[in-house]
mmCIF file of C-alpha atoms in Angstrom:
data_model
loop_
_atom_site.group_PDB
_atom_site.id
_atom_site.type_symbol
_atom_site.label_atom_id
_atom_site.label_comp_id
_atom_site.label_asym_id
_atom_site.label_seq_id
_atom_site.Cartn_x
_atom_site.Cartn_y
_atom_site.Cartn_z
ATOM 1 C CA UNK A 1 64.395 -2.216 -26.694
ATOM 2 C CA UNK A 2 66.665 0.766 -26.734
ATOM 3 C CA UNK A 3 65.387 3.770 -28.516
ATOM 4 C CA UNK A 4 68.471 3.537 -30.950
ATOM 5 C CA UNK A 5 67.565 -0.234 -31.822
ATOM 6 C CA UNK A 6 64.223 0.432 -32.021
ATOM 7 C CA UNK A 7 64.871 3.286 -34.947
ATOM 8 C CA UNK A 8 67.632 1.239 -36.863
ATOM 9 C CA UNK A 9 65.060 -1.443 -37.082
ATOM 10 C CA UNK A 10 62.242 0.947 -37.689
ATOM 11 C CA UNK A 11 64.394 2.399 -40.632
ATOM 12 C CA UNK A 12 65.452 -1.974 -41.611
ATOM 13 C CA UNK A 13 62.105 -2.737 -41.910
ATOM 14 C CA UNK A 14 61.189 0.754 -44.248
ATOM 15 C CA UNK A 15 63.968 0.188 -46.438
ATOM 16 C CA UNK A 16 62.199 -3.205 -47.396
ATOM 17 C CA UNK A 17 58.716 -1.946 -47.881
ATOM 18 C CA UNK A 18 60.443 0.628 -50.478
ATOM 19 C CA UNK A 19 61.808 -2.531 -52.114
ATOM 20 C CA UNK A 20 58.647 -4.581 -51.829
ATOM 21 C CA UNK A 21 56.769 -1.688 -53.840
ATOM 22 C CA UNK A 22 59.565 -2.818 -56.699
ATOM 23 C CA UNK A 23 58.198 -5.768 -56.777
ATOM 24 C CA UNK A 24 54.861 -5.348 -56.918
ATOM 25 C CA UNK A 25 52.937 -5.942 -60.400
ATOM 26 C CA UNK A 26 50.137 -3.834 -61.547
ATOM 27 C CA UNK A 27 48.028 -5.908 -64.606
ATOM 28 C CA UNK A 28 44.695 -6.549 -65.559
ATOM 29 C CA UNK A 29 43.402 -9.962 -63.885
ATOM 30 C CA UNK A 30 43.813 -12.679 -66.381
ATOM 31 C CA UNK A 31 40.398 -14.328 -66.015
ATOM 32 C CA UNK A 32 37.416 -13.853 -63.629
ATOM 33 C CA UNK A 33 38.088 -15.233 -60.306
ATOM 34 C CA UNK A 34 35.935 -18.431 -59.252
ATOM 35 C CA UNK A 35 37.036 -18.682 -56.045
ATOM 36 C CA UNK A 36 37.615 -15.484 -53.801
ATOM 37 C CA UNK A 37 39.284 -15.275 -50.339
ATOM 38 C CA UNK A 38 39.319 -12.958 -47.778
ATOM 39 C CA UNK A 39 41.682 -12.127 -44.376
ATOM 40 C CA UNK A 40 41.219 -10.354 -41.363
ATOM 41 C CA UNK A 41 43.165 -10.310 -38.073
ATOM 42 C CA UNK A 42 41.944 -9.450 -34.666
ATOM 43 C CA UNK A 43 44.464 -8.849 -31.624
ATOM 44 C CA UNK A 44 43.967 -9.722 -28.117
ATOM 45 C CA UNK A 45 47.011 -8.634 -26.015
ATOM 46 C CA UNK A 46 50.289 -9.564 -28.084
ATOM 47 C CA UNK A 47 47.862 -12.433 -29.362
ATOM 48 C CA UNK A 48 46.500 -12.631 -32.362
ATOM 49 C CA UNK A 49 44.257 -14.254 -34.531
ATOM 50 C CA UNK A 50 44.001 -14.338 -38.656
ATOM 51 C CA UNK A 51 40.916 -15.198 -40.245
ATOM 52 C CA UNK A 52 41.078 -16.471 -43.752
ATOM 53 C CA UNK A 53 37.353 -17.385 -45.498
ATOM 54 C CA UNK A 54 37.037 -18.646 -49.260
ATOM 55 C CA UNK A 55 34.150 -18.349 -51.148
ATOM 56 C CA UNK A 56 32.927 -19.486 -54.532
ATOM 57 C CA UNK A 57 32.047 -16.854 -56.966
ATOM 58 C CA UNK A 58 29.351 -15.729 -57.899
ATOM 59 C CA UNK A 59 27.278 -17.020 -55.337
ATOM 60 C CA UNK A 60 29.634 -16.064 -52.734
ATOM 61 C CA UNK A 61 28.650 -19.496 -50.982
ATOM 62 C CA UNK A 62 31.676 -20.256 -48.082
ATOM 63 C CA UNK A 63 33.193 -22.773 -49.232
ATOM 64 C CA UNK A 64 36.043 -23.213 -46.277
ATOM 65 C CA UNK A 65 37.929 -21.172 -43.713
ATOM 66 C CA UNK A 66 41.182 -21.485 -41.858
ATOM 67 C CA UNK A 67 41.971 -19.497 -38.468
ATOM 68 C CA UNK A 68 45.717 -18.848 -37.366
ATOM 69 C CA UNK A 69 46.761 -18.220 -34.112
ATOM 70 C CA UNK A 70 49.835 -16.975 -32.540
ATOM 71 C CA UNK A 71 51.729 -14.235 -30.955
ATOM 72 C CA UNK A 72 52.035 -10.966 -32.298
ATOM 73 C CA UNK A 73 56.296 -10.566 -33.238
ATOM 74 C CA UNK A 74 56.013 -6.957 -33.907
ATOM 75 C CA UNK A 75 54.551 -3.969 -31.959
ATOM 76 C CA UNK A 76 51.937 -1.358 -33.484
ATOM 77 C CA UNK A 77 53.816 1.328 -35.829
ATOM 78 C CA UNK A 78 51.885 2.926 -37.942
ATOM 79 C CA UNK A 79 52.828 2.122 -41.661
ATOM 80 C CA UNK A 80 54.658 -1.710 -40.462
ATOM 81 C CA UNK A 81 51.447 -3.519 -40.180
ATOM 82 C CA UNK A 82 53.035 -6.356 -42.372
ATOM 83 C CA UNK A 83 55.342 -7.327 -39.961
ATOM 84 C CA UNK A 84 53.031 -7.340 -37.163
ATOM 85 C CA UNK A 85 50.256 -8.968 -39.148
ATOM 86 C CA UNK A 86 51.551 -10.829 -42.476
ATOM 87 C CA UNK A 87 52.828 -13.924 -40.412
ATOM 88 C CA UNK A 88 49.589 -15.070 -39.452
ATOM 89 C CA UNK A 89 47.591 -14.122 -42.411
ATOM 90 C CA UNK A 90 50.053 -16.320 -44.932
ATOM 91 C CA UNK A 91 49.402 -19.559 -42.529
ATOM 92 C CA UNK A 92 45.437 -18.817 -42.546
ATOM 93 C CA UNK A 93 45.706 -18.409 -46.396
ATOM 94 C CA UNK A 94 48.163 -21.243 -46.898
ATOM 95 C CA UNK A 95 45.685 -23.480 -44.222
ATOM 96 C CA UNK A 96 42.977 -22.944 -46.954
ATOM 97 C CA UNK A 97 42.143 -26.497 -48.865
ATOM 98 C CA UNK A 98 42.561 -24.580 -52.491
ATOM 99 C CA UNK A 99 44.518 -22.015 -53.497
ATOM 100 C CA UNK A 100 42.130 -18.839 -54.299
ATOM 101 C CA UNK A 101 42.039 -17.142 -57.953
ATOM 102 C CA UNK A 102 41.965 -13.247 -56.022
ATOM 103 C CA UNK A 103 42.672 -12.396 -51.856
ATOM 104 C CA UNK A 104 40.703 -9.031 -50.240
ATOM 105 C CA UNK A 105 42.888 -8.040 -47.493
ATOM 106 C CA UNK A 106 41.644 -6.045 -44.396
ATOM 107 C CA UNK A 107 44.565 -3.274 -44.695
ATOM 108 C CA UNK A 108 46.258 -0.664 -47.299
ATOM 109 C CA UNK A 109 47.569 -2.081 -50.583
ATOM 110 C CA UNK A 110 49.348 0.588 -52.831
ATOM 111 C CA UNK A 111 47.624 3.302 -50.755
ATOM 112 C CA UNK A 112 50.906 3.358 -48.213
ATOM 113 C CA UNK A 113 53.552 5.773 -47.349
ATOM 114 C CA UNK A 114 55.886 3.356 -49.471
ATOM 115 C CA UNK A 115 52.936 2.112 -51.534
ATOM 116 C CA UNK A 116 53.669 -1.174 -50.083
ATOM 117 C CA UNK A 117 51.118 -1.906 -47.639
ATOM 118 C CA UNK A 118 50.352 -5.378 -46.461
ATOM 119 C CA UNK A 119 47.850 -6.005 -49.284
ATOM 120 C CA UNK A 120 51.264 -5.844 -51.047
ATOM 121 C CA UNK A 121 53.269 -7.741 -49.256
ATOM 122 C CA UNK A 122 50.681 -10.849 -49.344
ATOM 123 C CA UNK A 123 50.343 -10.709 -52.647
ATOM 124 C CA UNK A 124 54.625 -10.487 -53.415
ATOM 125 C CA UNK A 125 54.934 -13.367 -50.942
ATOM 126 C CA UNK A 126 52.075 -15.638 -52.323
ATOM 127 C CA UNK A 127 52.183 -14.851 -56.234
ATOM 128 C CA UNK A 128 48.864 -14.156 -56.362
ATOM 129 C CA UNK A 129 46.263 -11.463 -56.851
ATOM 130 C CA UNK A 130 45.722 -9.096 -54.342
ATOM 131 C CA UNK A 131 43.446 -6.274 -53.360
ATOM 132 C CA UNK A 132 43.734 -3.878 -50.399
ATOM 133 C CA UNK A 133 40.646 -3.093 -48.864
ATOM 134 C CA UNK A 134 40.908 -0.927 -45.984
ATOM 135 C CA UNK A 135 38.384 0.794 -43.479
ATOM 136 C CA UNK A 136 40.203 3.787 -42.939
ATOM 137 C CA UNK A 137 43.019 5.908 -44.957
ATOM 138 C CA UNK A 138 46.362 6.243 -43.818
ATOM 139 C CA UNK A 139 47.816 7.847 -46.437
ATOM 140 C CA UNK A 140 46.131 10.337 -49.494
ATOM 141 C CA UNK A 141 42.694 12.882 -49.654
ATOM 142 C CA UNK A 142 39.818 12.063 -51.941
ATOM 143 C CA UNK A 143 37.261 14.512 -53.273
ATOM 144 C CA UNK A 144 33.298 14.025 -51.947
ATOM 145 C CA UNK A 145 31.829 11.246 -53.773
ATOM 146 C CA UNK A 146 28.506 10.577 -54.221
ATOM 147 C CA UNK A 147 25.848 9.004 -51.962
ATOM 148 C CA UNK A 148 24.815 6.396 -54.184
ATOM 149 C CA UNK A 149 26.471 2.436 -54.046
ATOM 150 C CA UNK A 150 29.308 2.703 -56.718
ATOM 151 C CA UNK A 151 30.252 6.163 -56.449
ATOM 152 C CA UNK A 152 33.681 6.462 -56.183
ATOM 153 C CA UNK A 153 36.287 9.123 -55.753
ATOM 154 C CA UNK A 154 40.592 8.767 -56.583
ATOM 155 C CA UNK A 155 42.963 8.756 -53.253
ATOM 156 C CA UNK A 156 46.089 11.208 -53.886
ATOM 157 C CA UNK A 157 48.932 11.169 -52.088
ATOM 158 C CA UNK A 158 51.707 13.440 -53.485
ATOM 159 C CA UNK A 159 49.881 14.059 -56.909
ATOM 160 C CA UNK A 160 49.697 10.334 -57.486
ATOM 161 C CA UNK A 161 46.478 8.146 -57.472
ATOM 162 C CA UNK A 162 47.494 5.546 -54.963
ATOM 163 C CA UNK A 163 43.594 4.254 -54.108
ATOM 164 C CA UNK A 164 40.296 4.858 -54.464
ATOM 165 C CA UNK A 165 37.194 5.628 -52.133
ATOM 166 C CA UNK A 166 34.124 2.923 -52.915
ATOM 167 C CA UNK A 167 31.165 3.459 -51.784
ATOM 168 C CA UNK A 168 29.768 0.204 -51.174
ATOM 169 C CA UNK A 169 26.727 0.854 -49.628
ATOM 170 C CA UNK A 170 24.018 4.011 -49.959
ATOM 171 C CA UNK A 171 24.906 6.557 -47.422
ATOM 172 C CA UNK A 172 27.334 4.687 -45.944
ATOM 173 C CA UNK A 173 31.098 5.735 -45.333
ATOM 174 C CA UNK A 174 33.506 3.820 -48.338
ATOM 175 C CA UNK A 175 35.627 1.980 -47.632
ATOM 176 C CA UNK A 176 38.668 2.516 -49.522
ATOM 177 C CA UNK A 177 40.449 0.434 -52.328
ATOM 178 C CA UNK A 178 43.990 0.053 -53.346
ATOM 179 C CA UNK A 179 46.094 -2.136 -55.485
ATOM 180 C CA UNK A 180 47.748 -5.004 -53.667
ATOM 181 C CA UNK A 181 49.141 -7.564 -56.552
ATOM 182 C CA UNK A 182 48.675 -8.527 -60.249
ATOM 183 C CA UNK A 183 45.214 -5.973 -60.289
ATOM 184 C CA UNK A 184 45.089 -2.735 -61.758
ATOM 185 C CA UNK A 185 43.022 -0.042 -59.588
ATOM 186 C CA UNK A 186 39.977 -0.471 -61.889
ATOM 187 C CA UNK A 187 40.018 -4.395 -61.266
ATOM 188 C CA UNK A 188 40.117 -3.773 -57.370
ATOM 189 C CA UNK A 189 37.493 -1.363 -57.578
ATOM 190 C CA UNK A 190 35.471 -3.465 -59.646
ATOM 191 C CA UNK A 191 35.734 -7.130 -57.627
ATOM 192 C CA UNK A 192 34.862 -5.008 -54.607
ATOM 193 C CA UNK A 193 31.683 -3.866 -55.519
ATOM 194 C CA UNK A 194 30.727 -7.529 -57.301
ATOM 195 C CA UNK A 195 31.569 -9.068 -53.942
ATOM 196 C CA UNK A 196 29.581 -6.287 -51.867
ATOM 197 C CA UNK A 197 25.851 -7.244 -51.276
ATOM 198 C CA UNK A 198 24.045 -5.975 -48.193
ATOM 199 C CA UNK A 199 27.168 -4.231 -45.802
ATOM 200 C CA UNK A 200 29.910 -2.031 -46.300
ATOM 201 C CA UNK A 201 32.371 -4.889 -46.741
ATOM 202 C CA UNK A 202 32.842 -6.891 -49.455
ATOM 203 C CA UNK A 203 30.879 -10.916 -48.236
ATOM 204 C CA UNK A 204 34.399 -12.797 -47.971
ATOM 205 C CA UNK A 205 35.895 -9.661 -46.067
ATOM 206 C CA UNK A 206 32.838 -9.728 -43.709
ATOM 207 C CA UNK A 207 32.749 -13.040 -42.689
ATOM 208 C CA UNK A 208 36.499 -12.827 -42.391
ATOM 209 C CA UNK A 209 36.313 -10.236 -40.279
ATOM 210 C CA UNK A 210 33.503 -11.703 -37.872
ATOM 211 C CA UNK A 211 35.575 -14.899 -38.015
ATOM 212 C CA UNK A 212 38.639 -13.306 -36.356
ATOM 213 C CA UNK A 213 36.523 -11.143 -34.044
ATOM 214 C CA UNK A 214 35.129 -14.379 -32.225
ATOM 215 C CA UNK A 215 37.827 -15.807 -32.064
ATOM 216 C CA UNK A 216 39.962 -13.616 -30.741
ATOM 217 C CA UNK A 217 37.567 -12.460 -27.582
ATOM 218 C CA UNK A 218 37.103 -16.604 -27.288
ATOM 219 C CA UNK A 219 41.819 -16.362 -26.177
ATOM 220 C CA UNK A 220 42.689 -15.197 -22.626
ATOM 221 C CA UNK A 221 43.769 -11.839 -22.293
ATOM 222 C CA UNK A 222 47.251 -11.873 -21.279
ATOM 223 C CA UNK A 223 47.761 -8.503 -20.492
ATOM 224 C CA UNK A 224 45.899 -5.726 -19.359
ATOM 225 C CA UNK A 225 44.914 -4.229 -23.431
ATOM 226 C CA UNK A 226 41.701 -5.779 -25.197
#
């Protein structure tokens, strides 16, 4: 792809995320979720795999799962994960036998350049609640939070709170929490922790997770990148 391509489309697919962050609804959840999904995707090559789990709440029992597979349409830029990864995580969710009350996405929700990550653009696309729960920042600073489970400390990116850092886990490194759709920040924070019990990750975003890992070292490499 020619560099000048490759920049107009860059620039395309920007211009959407700004209007994706329009759309975008920050509200208290309605009613307590009963049943609770989670999605992860693993890459093999230009393969990839999506990982959706459901799970009943509170128990967190597994009540079904749904893997996707498929190749990847859109190379690595940092900040245009959706379009590499939302494809495949929409079928898992959609391949799911009910329709869950609130999703956990592996990835950035509000806490995005253009406060659209693709906790964002799952939850636009599906009408449903999201929550972006994300093992790394890409955007924002937080202050030192405590070492205890539940401490918790405000991401800020250009004096605005776009996430938060959640400890999950004792000692641990948070992970870090954002709004993805029809949640406020407080909600996300909040179903995180209920849904955290022995690991850093929330149960549904674990199994996800561990889902998609096996089954994406189970696909033939096609090229020479694991």
């Amino acid at each position: 792809m020619a560099d000048s391509v490759r920049a107009a489309l860059i620039n395309e697919y920007r211009q959407r995320q700004r209007e994706l962050a329009r759309s975008v609804v920050e509200r208290p959840l309605a009613t307590p979720p009963r049943l609770i999904a989670a999605v992860d995707v693993h890459l093999r090559g230009t393969q990839g795999v999506a990982a959706a789990v459901l799970c009943a709440y509170p128990t967190l029992e597994e009540l079904a799962h749904y893997v996707a597979l498929g190749q990847v349409p859109f190379p690595y830029i940092p900040g245009l994960l959706s379009y590499r990864e939302a494809p495949l995580c929409l079928e898992a969710i959609r391949g799911l036998p009910e329709s869950p009350d609130l999703i956990l996405v592996d990835g950035q929700g509000r806490a995005h350049p253009r406060r659209a990550g693709i906790a964002c653009h799952l939850g636009v696309e599906l009408g449903l609640p999201t929550i972006g729960v994300a093992k790394s920042i890409l955007v924002g600073r937080h202050e030192p939070l405590g070492d205890e489970r539940g401490s918790v400390a405000p991401l800020v990116a250009d004096d605005e709170v776009i996430g938060m850092a959640v400890r999950t886990r004792a000692g641990v490194t948070p992970v870090y929490v954002s709004v993805g759709h029809l949640v406020t920040l407080e909600d996300a924070v909040e179903w995180t922790l209920r849904t955290t019990t022995r690991y850093r990750l929330p149960e549904p975003s674990r199994r996800a997770h561990r889902l998609a890992q096996d089954a994406a070292r189970a696909l033939p490499s096609n090229d020479s990148r694991d």
